[in-house]
Each structure stands twice: as C-alpha cells, then as structure tokens.
C-alpha cells in the first residue's frame, strides 16, 4: 500500500500541473558505438545552492550551451530569448511543506527564440533533468491551445506524472547530492559541526559524445496533398491518419518498397525534399499523385476508420503490413523501454511510437465464461528517429586544499520526435517522460482520465524495423 505521504505528494503536485498543462486535442486512433574523443578539462564552479529553484538566467544559459554544443542551430544571444514562466501556487507549497517536501516557485521555464526560431522547455526544479524539450522551429506559449499536433500532446500530457515520479525518486534516493543543496544539513543546527571540509562543486561543460539522426528525411502530414485520395465525407477529404503517416514516413527512410498494391514509388522523388512546399512544377504534381495514392493504399491495408477531423487505425497492424511489404524484421508492438529504443536507433532503425488517452473495459466470451478485457482508444502514433547523448563530469572539491573528494560522470539523453505534422514542433525530448511506469491517475485532481490529449496509458513502440 502506498504511504499517505506519497499519495498526498502525488495529489498536490498533480493538482498544480493539471491546471497548468496546456489544453490538448488528440488524433483519434483505435487503439513502439563508440563515443567521440572529447575534452572535459574546462570546468565551471557551481556555488552551493540554497534552494531547488533554477533561475531564469540559468534556464537561458542551459539553452545557450546546448545550442552551442549540439550545433542544431546558430548560436543564441540571451537578448533573443523570451522567457515564460509556469508558476507554483501557495496551496501546493503549503501541502508539500506539510509533507517535508520543498516546493519551487517556478515549475517550468519556456524559452522562446524570437522570430519563430525555436523553443525549449526547461525544468525550474533542479531535482528534474534540466532540458525537457528543445525544438529548432516555432514558439510555444503556455496559454495556447495545442491543436492538430497530438504527438506533441502525448509528451505534454505526461509531464505531471513524470514530475511526481522524479520528486519521489529524489526523496527516496539515499545517495542524493546533499552537497548541491546547502539547506539540507547533515546535522542539527545547534549541534557541533562535524569535521567535514567545506566543499565546492565543479561541472565540466556538456560535450556531445554520440548523435544519431534525425534519420527520417521527410516531414509529411495528414492534410493536403497527402489526403488527396482519401474518401470524401460530406464534401471534405478525410485525414490521412496519424498511423498511416507514421508508417509511410518509416518506409520513406528505408526507400522501400518500390511497388505497393500496383503503385510505383519513386523514392528519389518522394524523399528529395523534407517538405512538400519545396517541390515545384511537374515534380510537385508527381509527388502529390504518388504520395496520396500510397497513403490511401496504406490506409486501406490498415483498415482506417476515416474521418475529416480524425482518422483512426490500429498501430499493431503496421507490423503485418510491413511484413507484407517485404520487411524481414518489423518487431511486434511492445511496451516502451528506453534501452530497446536507443538500441534500435543506434542501429539506424527509426521506431514507431503510440500513446493513448482513454481506457475502457469490455466482456468477451460466451455466457458465464465471458471474461473482462481492457481496451484503449483516443491515441496518436509518431516516429522517434534520432538521439543526442552528452556527458559532463562533476567534481566535489575541498575548498581549503583544492583536492578532489569525489568525481563522477553525468549523462544527458534526448530523443528526436517526428510528430507527423509537417515538421511542426519536431525536436528533441527527454525520453524518461515516456516511461510507462510514470502513469498516474488524475481523477482526484478533477481532470477526467478520458479527456482528449491526456495520454496516460500504454506508451508502446515498434523497434528494429529493417528490410
């Protein structure tokens, strides 16, 4: 049985974050080397903190350093950054204080780069990994409605439970770094100070040790011209479907098959440009014809449930379809596991992901032998097609003697998501947010678990697909 402290912690944090979460909608789905040589000599001394709170200037510096080291876009000047805040509430602070858990003032920082040149979401709480999201295009605002980009909504909807699990992990960890947080004393205030040398913490700069992808060369989406061959419903074309787009983009990476259900596929043409809008003249016409017919055939094979606002399909059926196309190893649809995903990407094999917002039960069988089963619906499918691994060293140093007391290496991992909406908000995301064990019931917070866009359930993937 979970302790009262753990339960109240979950309820308090989730109440805050459920209110602060961006409004989301979902794509209806019936429903997974060798490091480079680098120099870690350059270090930055970190003054021992009195709080878990990260400042806005620290958030900007984190984004600047990542941009500089990753090379994903041009360097960032601090004056180009516009910072938005996701703030804490007094009631949450009181509740957490009663449980002996310190609350921070700012839960998240949203760092937008002027001119729609990208955005990052940085944790305001130092007990969490620093970079949660970073994208090199567009901006993000906390009060906007997230529409037509349900894969992105999958990630946002899981941030509350991720935050809870990280706080709980920190509270339980006997090896947590007390040196980093001066307010956590090892002894009573009135007791004699132990003979412990005064310490300082030094971190090296983050260095990229491995980078894969993004592997998928295209940024396709569900609307025109990709749905030009989709059924007409009341005079409107149905959407191509997120499952179909994920499957089609995966085959675009492999440039296979050459023919499908009587359609000849010119992959040199189809993958010439990432965006449809880059095509001109006859190339555009040929592209439109091939890609729309291909997506209609994929939709037929997957038995799409066509709709003008949402087109659904079973993600698990992608496996059978890929086998029928001639792929020798499409794995089954399995529970998400970070190690399996990274292994697939390390072998240059993009993965298909899915998430759900609603769980329901139904009975199947005959008479008294009927059994209750669980099903899931209201979901989305997308691709993960790359990752970045960075490392830095952390040293604990005696201030008096300058001797190193301890030293260890830290790792930062971000995975690249292609949401299947024409590149919109594609970027790098902290993969721990997708871990299935982070699912938490929000019912006590007033958020209905069937709310569209709340992807609580069943993060799964199809990994290690190859010809």
PDB file of C-alpha atoms in Angstrom, residues 139-380:
ATOM      1  CA  UNK A 139       7.454  29.009 -30.453  1.00  0.00           C
ATOM      2  CA  UNK A 140       5.407  27.646 -27.556  1.00  0.00           C
ATOM      3  CA  UNK A 141       3.158  29.643 -25.234  1.00  0.00           C
ATOM      4  CA  UNK A 142       1.619  28.255 -22.067  1.00  0.00           C
ATOM      5  CA  UNK A 143      -1.882  29.613 -22.713  1.00  0.00           C
ATOM      6  CA  UNK A 144      -2.234  28.460 -26.305  1.00  0.00           C
ATOM      7  CA  UNK A 145      -4.327  25.503 -27.378  1.00  0.00           C
ATOM      8  CA  UNK A 146      -2.260  22.663 -28.755  1.00  0.00           C
ATOM      9  CA  UNK A 147      -4.223  21.675 -31.828  1.00  0.00           C
ATOM     10  CA  UNK A 148      -3.511  19.324 -34.710  1.00  0.00           C
ATOM     11  CA  UNK A 149      -0.316  18.070 -33.137  1.00  0.00           C
ATOM     12  CA  UNK A 150      -1.341  15.247 -30.900  1.00  0.00           C
ATOM     13  CA  UNK A 151       2.038  13.547 -30.659  1.00  0.00           C
ATOM     14  CA  UNK A 152       3.343  16.687 -29.009  1.00  0.00           C
ATOM     15  CA  UNK A 153       0.284  16.495 -26.755  1.00  0.00           C
ATOM     16  CA  UNK A 154       1.333  12.981 -25.725  1.00  0.00           C
ATOM     17  CA  UNK A 155       4.535  14.374 -24.278  1.00  0.00           C
ATOM     18  CA  UNK A 156       2.915  17.379 -22.582  1.00  0.00           C
ATOM     19  CA  UNK A 157       0.189  15.262 -21.019  1.00  0.00           C
ATOM     20  CA  UNK A 158       2.750  13.015 -19.331  1.00  0.00           C
ATOM     21  CA  UNK A 159       4.772  15.814 -17.711  1.00  0.00           C
ATOM     22  CA  UNK A 160       2.703  15.829 -14.479  1.00  0.00           C
ATOM     23  CA  UNK A 161       3.261  12.164 -13.685  1.00  0.00           C
ATOM     24  CA  UNK A 162       6.915  12.483 -14.686  1.00  0.00           C
ATOM     25  CA  UNK A 163       7.342  15.388 -12.272  1.00  0.00           C
ATOM     26  CA  UNK A 164       5.796  13.338  -9.468  1.00  0.00           C
ATOM     27  CA  UNK A 165       7.994  10.313 -10.114  1.00  0.00           C
ATOM     28  CA  UNK A 166      11.163  12.438 -10.181  1.00  0.00           C
ATOM     29  CA  UNK A 167      10.311  14.110  -6.858  1.00  0.00           C
ATOM     30  CA  UNK A 168       9.572  10.737  -5.308  1.00  0.00           C
ATOM     31  CA  UNK A 169      12.793   9.301  -6.687  1.00  0.00           C
ATOM     32  CA  UNK A 170      14.768  12.173  -5.221  1.00  0.00           C
ATOM     33  CA  UNK A 171      13.116  11.803  -1.804  1.00  0.00           C
ATOM     34  CA  UNK A 172      13.834   8.063  -1.727  1.00  0.00           C
ATOM     35  CA  UNK A 173      17.404   8.193  -3.045  1.00  0.00           C
ATOM     36  CA  UNK A 174      19.852   7.704  -0.138  1.00  0.00           C
ATOM     37  CA  UNK A 175      22.690   8.937  -2.333  1.00  0.00           C
ATOM     38  CA  UNK A 176      21.110  12.218  -3.370  1.00  0.00           C
ATOM     39  CA  UNK A 177      23.600  15.035  -3.554  1.00  0.00           C
ATOM     40  CA  UNK A 178      23.376  16.980  -0.345  1.00  0.00           C
ATOM     41  CA  UNK A 179      26.457  18.946  -1.349  1.00  0.00           C
ATOM     42  CA  UNK A 180      24.432  20.562  -4.138  1.00  0.00           C
ATOM     43  CA  UNK A 181      21.737  21.839  -1.773  1.00  0.00           C
ATOM     44  CA  UNK A 182      23.135  23.601   1.252  1.00  0.00           C
ATOM     45  CA  UNK A 183      19.800  23.819   3.030  1.00  0.00           C
ATOM     46  CA  UNK A 184      19.830  20.037   3.614  1.00  0.00           C
ATOM     47  CA  UNK A 185      22.038  19.757   6.700  1.00  0.00           C
ATOM     48  CA  UNK A 186      23.656  16.517   7.792  1.00  0.00           C
ATOM     49  CA  UNK A 187      23.474  17.664  11.442  1.00  0.00           C
ATOM     50  CA  UNK A 188      21.214  19.609  13.796  1.00  0.00           C
ATOM     51  CA  UNK A 189      21.683  23.422  13.712  1.00  0.00           C
ATOM     52  CA  UNK A 190      22.701  23.625  17.395  1.00  0.00           C
ATOM     53  CA  UNK A 191      24.971  20.599  17.314  1.00  0.00           C
ATOM     54  CA  UNK A 192      28.727  20.967  16.834  1.00  0.00           C
ATOM     55  CA  UNK A 193      29.658  20.971  13.179  1.00  0.00           C
ATOM     56  CA  UNK A 194      31.266  17.704  12.112  1.00  0.00           C
ATOM     57  CA  UNK A 195      34.811  17.712  10.857  1.00  0.00           C
ATOM     58  CA  UNK A 196      33.768  17.880   7.198  1.00  0.00           C
ATOM     59  CA  UNK A 197      35.837  20.065   4.863  1.00  0.00           C
ATOM     60  CA  UNK A 198      33.996  22.923   3.166  1.00  0.00           C
ATOM     61  CA  UNK A 199      33.198  21.815  -0.341  1.00  0.00           C
ATOM     62  CA  UNK A 200      32.617  23.288  -3.731  1.00  0.00           C
ATOM     63  CA  UNK A 201      31.126  21.653  -6.809  1.00  0.00           C
ATOM     64  CA  UNK A 202      32.602  21.930 -10.285  1.00  0.00           C
ATOM     65  CA  UNK A 203      30.979  20.795 -13.515  1.00  0.00           C
ATOM     66  CA  UNK A 204      32.637  20.494 -16.879  1.00  0.00           C
ATOM     67  CA  UNK A 205      30.796  21.697 -19.948  1.00  0.00           C
ATOM     68  CA  UNK A 206      28.398  19.280 -21.602  1.00  0.00           C
ATOM     69  CA  UNK A 207      30.026  17.547 -24.566  1.00  0.00           C
ATOM     70  CA  UNK A 208      28.229  15.575 -27.260  1.00  0.00           C
ATOM     71  CA  UNK A 209      29.566  12.018 -27.296  1.00  0.00           C
ATOM     72  CA  UNK A 210      27.077  10.496 -29.714  1.00  0.00           C
ATOM     73  CA  UNK A 211      24.494  11.820 -32.138  1.00  0.00           C
ATOM     74  CA  UNK A 212      22.211   9.772 -34.390  1.00  0.00           C
ATOM     75  CA  UNK A 213      19.845  11.300 -36.941  1.00  0.00           C
ATOM     76  CA  UNK A 214      17.299  12.668 -37.396  1.00  0.00           C
ATOM     77  CA  UNK A 215      17.101   9.683 -39.736  1.00  0.00           C
ATOM     78  CA  UNK A 216      13.751  10.202 -41.462  1.00  0.00           C
ATOM     79  CA  UNK A 217      14.273  12.524 -44.464  1.00  0.00           C
ATOM     80  CA  UNK A 218      10.673  13.735 -44.794  1.00  0.00           C
ATOM     81  CA  UNK A 219       8.142  15.783 -42.837  1.00  0.00           C
ATOM     82  CA  UNK A 220       4.743  14.609 -44.024  1.00  0.00           C
ATOM     83  CA  UNK A 221       1.330  15.368 -42.559  1.00  0.00           C
ATOM     84  CA  UNK A 222      -2.305  14.264 -42.655  1.00  0.00           C
ATOM     85  CA  UNK A 223      -3.884  17.037 -44.737  1.00  0.00           C
ATOM     86  CA  UNK A 224      -3.456  18.221 -48.350  1.00  0.00           C
ATOM     87  CA  UNK A 225      -1.900  16.939 -50.556  1.00  0.00           C
ATOM     88  CA  UNK A 226      -1.302  13.777 -48.550  1.00  0.00           C
ATOM     89  CA  UNK A 227      -5.029  13.052 -48.254  1.00  0.00           C
ATOM     90  CA  UNK A 228      -5.894  13.864 -51.887  1.00  0.00           C
ATOM     91  CA  UNK A 229      -7.016  10.256 -52.410  1.00  0.00           C
ATOM     92  CA  UNK A 230      -8.744   9.858 -49.040  1.00  0.00           C
ATOM     93  CA  UNK A 231     -12.523   9.296 -49.047  1.00  0.00           C
ATOM     94  CA  UNK A 232     -14.844  12.282 -49.363  1.00  0.00           C
ATOM     95  CA  UNK A 233     -17.118  12.750 -46.358  1.00  0.00           C
ATOM     96  CA  UNK A 234     -19.823  15.396 -46.768  1.00  0.00           C
ATOM     97  CA  UNK A 235     -17.721  17.001 -49.481  1.00  0.00           C
ATOM     98  CA  UNK A 236     -14.495  17.051 -47.446  1.00  0.00           C
ATOM     99  CA  UNK A 237     -11.449  14.824 -47.683  1.00  0.00           C
ATOM    100  CA  UNK A 238     -10.824  12.633 -44.675  1.00  0.00           C
ATOM    101  CA  UNK A 239      -7.459  12.999 -42.953  1.00  0.00           C
ATOM    102  CA  UNK A 240      -4.750  10.530 -43.967  1.00  0.00           C
ATOM    103  CA  UNK A 241      -4.393   9.334 -40.356  1.00  0.00           C
ATOM    104  CA  UNK A 242      -1.502   9.530 -37.913  1.00  0.00           C
ATOM    105  CA  UNK A 243      -0.855   5.775 -38.055  1.00  0.00           C
ATOM    106  CA  UNK A 244      -0.662   5.840 -41.852  1.00  0.00           C
ATOM    107  CA  UNK A 245       1.675   8.852 -41.815  1.00  0.00           C
ATOM    108  CA  UNK A 246       3.984   7.223 -39.261  1.00  0.00           C
ATOM    109  CA  UNK A 247       4.154   4.029 -41.327  1.00  0.00           C
ATOM    110  CA  UNK A 248       4.663   5.879 -44.624  1.00  0.00           C
ATOM    111  CA  UNK A 249       7.455   8.065 -43.235  1.00  0.00           C
ATOM    112  CA  UNK A 250       9.187   4.979 -41.859  1.00  0.00           C
ATOM    113  CA  UNK A 251       9.138   3.370 -45.322  1.00  0.00           C
ATOM    114  CA  UNK A 252      10.413   6.644 -46.792  1.00  0.00           C
ATOM    115  CA  UNK A 253      13.504   6.298 -44.613  1.00  0.00           C
ATOM    116  CA  UNK A 254      14.100   2.771 -45.933  1.00  0.00           C
ATOM    117  CA  UNK A 255      13.186   3.743 -49.547  1.00  0.00           C
ATOM    118  CA  UNK A 256      11.160   0.554 -49.714  1.00  0.00           C
ATOM    119  CA  UNK A 257       9.027  -0.941 -51.243  1.00  0.00           C
ATOM    120  CA  UNK A 258       9.449   0.089 -54.869  1.00  0.00           C
ATOM    121  CA  UNK A 259       5.906  -1.065 -55.648  1.00  0.00           C
ATOM    122  CA  UNK A 260       2.879  -1.345 -53.416  1.00  0.00           C
ATOM    123  CA  UNK A 261      -0.547  -2.581 -54.496  1.00  0.00           C
ATOM    124  CA  UNK A 262       0.088  -1.582 -58.090  1.00  0.00           C
ATOM    125  CA  UNK A 263       1.640   1.806 -57.255  1.00  0.00           C
ATOM    126  CA  UNK A 264       5.176   2.551 -58.451  1.00  0.00           C
ATOM    127  CA  UNK A 265       7.116   4.536 -55.851  1.00  0.00           C
ATOM    128  CA  UNK A 266       9.953   6.821 -56.939  1.00  0.00           C
ATOM    129  CA  UNK A 267      11.773   7.282 -53.645  1.00  0.00           C
ATOM    130  CA  UNK A 268      14.317   9.649 -55.184  1.00  0.00           C
ATOM    131  CA  UNK A 269      11.393  11.948 -55.899  1.00  0.00           C
ATOM    132  CA  UNK A 270       9.460  11.317 -52.693  1.00  0.00           C
ATOM    133  CA  UNK A 271      12.455  11.983 -50.423  1.00  0.00           C
ATOM    134  CA  UNK A 272      14.083  14.776 -52.435  1.00  0.00           C
ATOM    135  CA  UNK A 273      12.880  17.459 -50.036  1.00  0.00           C
ATOM    136  CA  UNK A 274      11.750  17.274 -46.408  1.00  0.00           C
ATOM    137  CA  UNK A 275       8.731  19.496 -47.014  1.00  0.00           C
ATOM    138  CA  UNK A 276       6.051  19.257 -49.699  1.00  0.00           C
ATOM    139  CA  UNK A 277       6.227  23.023 -50.192  1.00  0.00           C
ATOM    140  CA  UNK A 278       9.750  22.751 -51.576  1.00  0.00           C
ATOM    141  CA  UNK A 279       8.524  20.935 -54.698  1.00  0.00           C
ATOM    142  CA  UNK A 280       7.846  22.922 -57.853  1.00  0.00           C
ATOM    143  CA  UNK A 281       6.199  22.360 -61.242  1.00  0.00           C
ATOM    144  CA  UNK A 282       5.849  18.824 -62.569  1.00  0.00           C
ATOM    145  CA  UNK A 283       7.818  17.409 -59.629  1.00  0.00           C
ATOM    146  CA  UNK A 284       5.125  18.689 -57.293  1.00  0.00           C
ATOM    147  CA  UNK A 285       2.362  17.120 -59.378  1.00  0.00           C
ATOM    148  CA  UNK A 286       4.163  13.769 -59.500  1.00  0.00           C
ATOM    149  CA  UNK A 287       4.852  13.924 -55.771  1.00  0.00           C
ATOM    150  CA  UNK A 288       1.218  14.691 -54.954  1.00  0.00           C
ATOM    151  CA  UNK A 289      -0.062  11.820 -57.072  1.00  0.00           C
ATOM    152  CA  UNK A 290       2.330   9.201 -55.736  1.00  0.00           C
ATOM    153  CA  UNK A 291       2.232  10.115 -52.057  1.00  0.00           C
ATOM    154  CA  UNK A 292      -1.556  10.484 -51.892  1.00  0.00           C
ATOM    155  CA  UNK A 293      -2.199   7.160 -53.658  1.00  0.00           C
ATOM    156  CA  UNK A 294       0.377   5.452 -51.459  1.00  0.00           C
ATOM    157  CA  UNK A 295      -1.212   6.786 -48.292  1.00  0.00           C
ATOM    158  CA  UNK A 296      -4.668   5.717 -49.454  1.00  0.00           C
ATOM    159  CA  UNK A 297      -3.394   2.172 -50.010  1.00  0.00           C
ATOM    160  CA  UNK A 298      -1.721   2.158 -46.604  1.00  0.00           C
ATOM    161  CA  UNK A 299      -4.974   3.386 -45.073  1.00  0.00           C
ATOM    162  CA  UNK A 300      -6.923   0.646 -46.806  1.00  0.00           C
ATOM    163  CA  UNK A 301      -4.452  -2.001 -45.624  1.00  0.00           C
ATOM    164  CA  UNK A 302      -4.658  -0.714 -42.053  1.00  0.00           C
ATOM    165  CA  UNK A 303      -8.455  -0.541 -42.361  1.00  0.00           C
ATOM    166  CA  UNK A 304      -8.584   3.121 -41.450  1.00  0.00           C
ATOM    167  CA  UNK A 305     -11.670   4.488 -39.767  1.00  0.00           C
ATOM    168  CA  UNK A 306     -11.805   7.579 -41.984  1.00  0.00           C
ATOM    169  CA  UNK A 307     -12.887  10.971 -40.653  1.00  0.00           C
ATOM    170  CA  UNK A 308     -12.488  14.650 -41.546  1.00  0.00           C
ATOM    171  CA  UNK A 309     -11.432  15.581 -38.007  1.00  0.00           C
ATOM    172  CA  UNK A 310      -9.730  12.313 -37.054  1.00  0.00           C
ATOM    173  CA  UNK A 311      -8.799   9.109 -38.875  1.00  0.00           C
ATOM    174  CA  UNK A 312      -8.059   6.070 -36.749  1.00  0.00           C
ATOM    175  CA  UNK A 313      -6.234   2.767 -37.204  1.00  0.00           C
ATOM    176  CA  UNK A 314      -4.591   0.082 -35.107  1.00  0.00           C
ATOM    177  CA  UNK A 315      -0.848   0.714 -34.738  1.00  0.00           C
ATOM    178  CA  UNK A 316      -0.232  -3.008 -34.224  1.00  0.00           C
ATOM    179  CA  UNK A 317      -1.417  -3.634 -37.801  1.00  0.00           C
ATOM    180  CA  UNK A 318       1.659  -1.791 -39.094  1.00  0.00           C
ATOM    181  CA  UNK A 319       3.671  -4.900 -38.211  1.00  0.00           C
ATOM    182  CA  UNK A 320       1.642  -7.151 -40.522  1.00  0.00           C
ATOM    183  CA  UNK A 321       1.656  -4.529 -43.262  1.00  0.00           C
ATOM    184  CA  UNK A 322       5.447  -4.164 -43.169  1.00  0.00           C
ATOM    185  CA  UNK A 323       5.840  -7.926 -43.389  1.00  0.00           C
ATOM    186  CA  UNK A 324       3.540  -7.992 -46.416  1.00  0.00           C
ATOM    187  CA  UNK A 325       5.713  -5.288 -47.994  1.00  0.00           C
ATOM    188  CA  UNK A 326       8.799  -7.478 -47.623  1.00  0.00           C
ATOM    189  CA  UNK A 327      10.398  -6.147 -44.440  1.00  0.00           C
ATOM    190  CA  UNK A 328      12.196  -9.023 -42.746  1.00  0.00           C
ATOM    191  CA  UNK A 329      12.102  -7.711 -39.204  1.00  0.00           C
ATOM    192  CA  UNK A 330       9.313  -5.490 -38.049  1.00  0.00           C
ATOM    193  CA  UNK A 331       9.172  -6.290 -34.330  1.00  0.00           C
ATOM    194  CA  UNK A 332       5.882  -6.638 -32.526  1.00  0.00           C
ATOM    195  CA  UNK A 333       4.227  -3.705 -30.780  1.00  0.00           C
ATOM    196  CA  UNK A 334       5.789  -3.770 -27.308  1.00  0.00           C
ATOM    197  CA  UNK A 335       5.767  -1.693 -24.122  1.00  0.00           C
ATOM    198  CA  UNK A 336       8.081   1.292 -24.364  1.00  0.00           C
ATOM    199  CA  UNK A 337      11.523   0.693 -22.902  1.00  0.00           C
ATOM    200  CA  UNK A 338      14.247   3.293 -23.294  1.00  0.00           C
ATOM    201  CA  UNK A 339      17.092   0.821 -23.772  1.00  0.00           C
ATOM    202  CA  UNK A 340      15.323  -1.004 -26.594  1.00  0.00           C
ATOM    203  CA  UNK A 341      14.517   2.288 -28.311  1.00  0.00           C
ATOM    204  CA  UNK A 342      18.098   3.566 -28.139  1.00  0.00           C
ATOM    205  CA  UNK A 343      19.434   0.221 -29.344  1.00  0.00           C
ATOM    206  CA  UNK A 344      17.151   0.415 -32.377  1.00  0.00           C
ATOM    207  CA  UNK A 345      18.278   3.968 -33.155  1.00  0.00           C
ATOM    208  CA  UNK A 346      21.936   3.057 -32.655  1.00  0.00           C
ATOM    209  CA  UNK A 347      21.434   0.518 -35.450  1.00  0.00           C
ATOM    210  CA  UNK A 348      19.941   3.324 -37.585  1.00  0.00           C
ATOM    211  CA  UNK A 349      16.395   1.983 -37.299  1.00  0.00           C
ATOM    212  CA  UNK A 350      13.698   4.574 -36.511  1.00  0.00           C
ATOM    213  CA  UNK A 351      10.896   3.464 -34.201  1.00  0.00           C
ATOM    214  CA  UNK A 352       7.139   3.949 -34.311  1.00  0.00           C
ATOM    215  CA  UNK A 353       5.562   5.106 -31.028  1.00  0.00           C
ATOM    216  CA  UNK A 354       1.992   5.270 -29.768  1.00  0.00           C
ATOM    217  CA  UNK A 355       0.137   6.623 -26.740  1.00  0.00           C
ATOM    218  CA  UNK A 356      -3.467   6.540 -25.517  1.00  0.00           C
ATOM    219  CA  UNK A 357      -5.720   8.835 -23.516  1.00  0.00           C
ATOM    220  CA  UNK A 358      -8.615   6.557 -22.583  1.00  0.00           C
ATOM    221  CA  UNK A 359      -9.029   3.097 -21.068  1.00  0.00           C
ATOM    222  CA  UNK A 360     -12.241   1.070 -21.189  1.00  0.00           C
ATOM    223  CA  UNK A 361     -13.354  -2.453 -20.318  1.00  0.00           C
ATOM    224  CA  UNK A 362     -15.453  -4.923 -22.253  1.00  0.00           C
ATOM    225  CA  UNK A 363     -16.536  -8.547 -21.942  1.00  0.00           C
ATOM    226  CA  UNK A 364     -15.673 -11.224 -24.453  1.00  0.00           C
ATOM    227  CA  UNK A 365     -16.682 -14.869 -24.496  1.00  0.00           C
ATOM    228  CA  UNK A 366     -19.832 -16.970 -24.142  1.00  0.00           C
ATOM    229  CA  UNK A 367     -22.380 -16.842 -21.315  1.00  0.00           C
ATOM    230  CA  UNK A 368     -20.832 -17.478 -17.869  1.00  0.00           C
ATOM    231  CA  UNK A 369     -17.426 -17.910 -19.494  1.00  0.00           C
ATOM    232  CA  UNK A 370     -17.230 -14.264 -20.509  1.00  0.00           C
ATOM    233  CA  UNK A 371     -14.072 -12.523 -19.353  1.00  0.00           C
ATOM    234  CA  UNK A 372     -13.432  -8.836 -18.813  1.00  0.00           C
ATOM    235  CA  UNK A 373     -10.821  -7.307 -21.090  1.00  0.00           C
ATOM    236  CA  UNK A 374      -9.211  -3.881 -21.192  1.00  0.00           C
ATOM    237  CA  UNK A 375      -9.000  -1.737 -24.303  1.00  0.00           C
ATOM    238  CA  UNK A 376      -7.551   1.667 -25.146  1.00  0.00           C
ATOM    239  CA  UNK A 377      -8.638   4.437 -27.502  1.00  0.00           C
ATOM    240  CA  UNK A 378      -8.059   8.083 -28.389  1.00  0.00           C
ATOM    241  CA  UNK A 379      -4.376   7.881 -29.217  1.00  0.00           C
ATOM    242  CA  UNK A 380      -1.646   9.002 -31.537  1.00  0.00           C
TER     243      UNK A 380
END
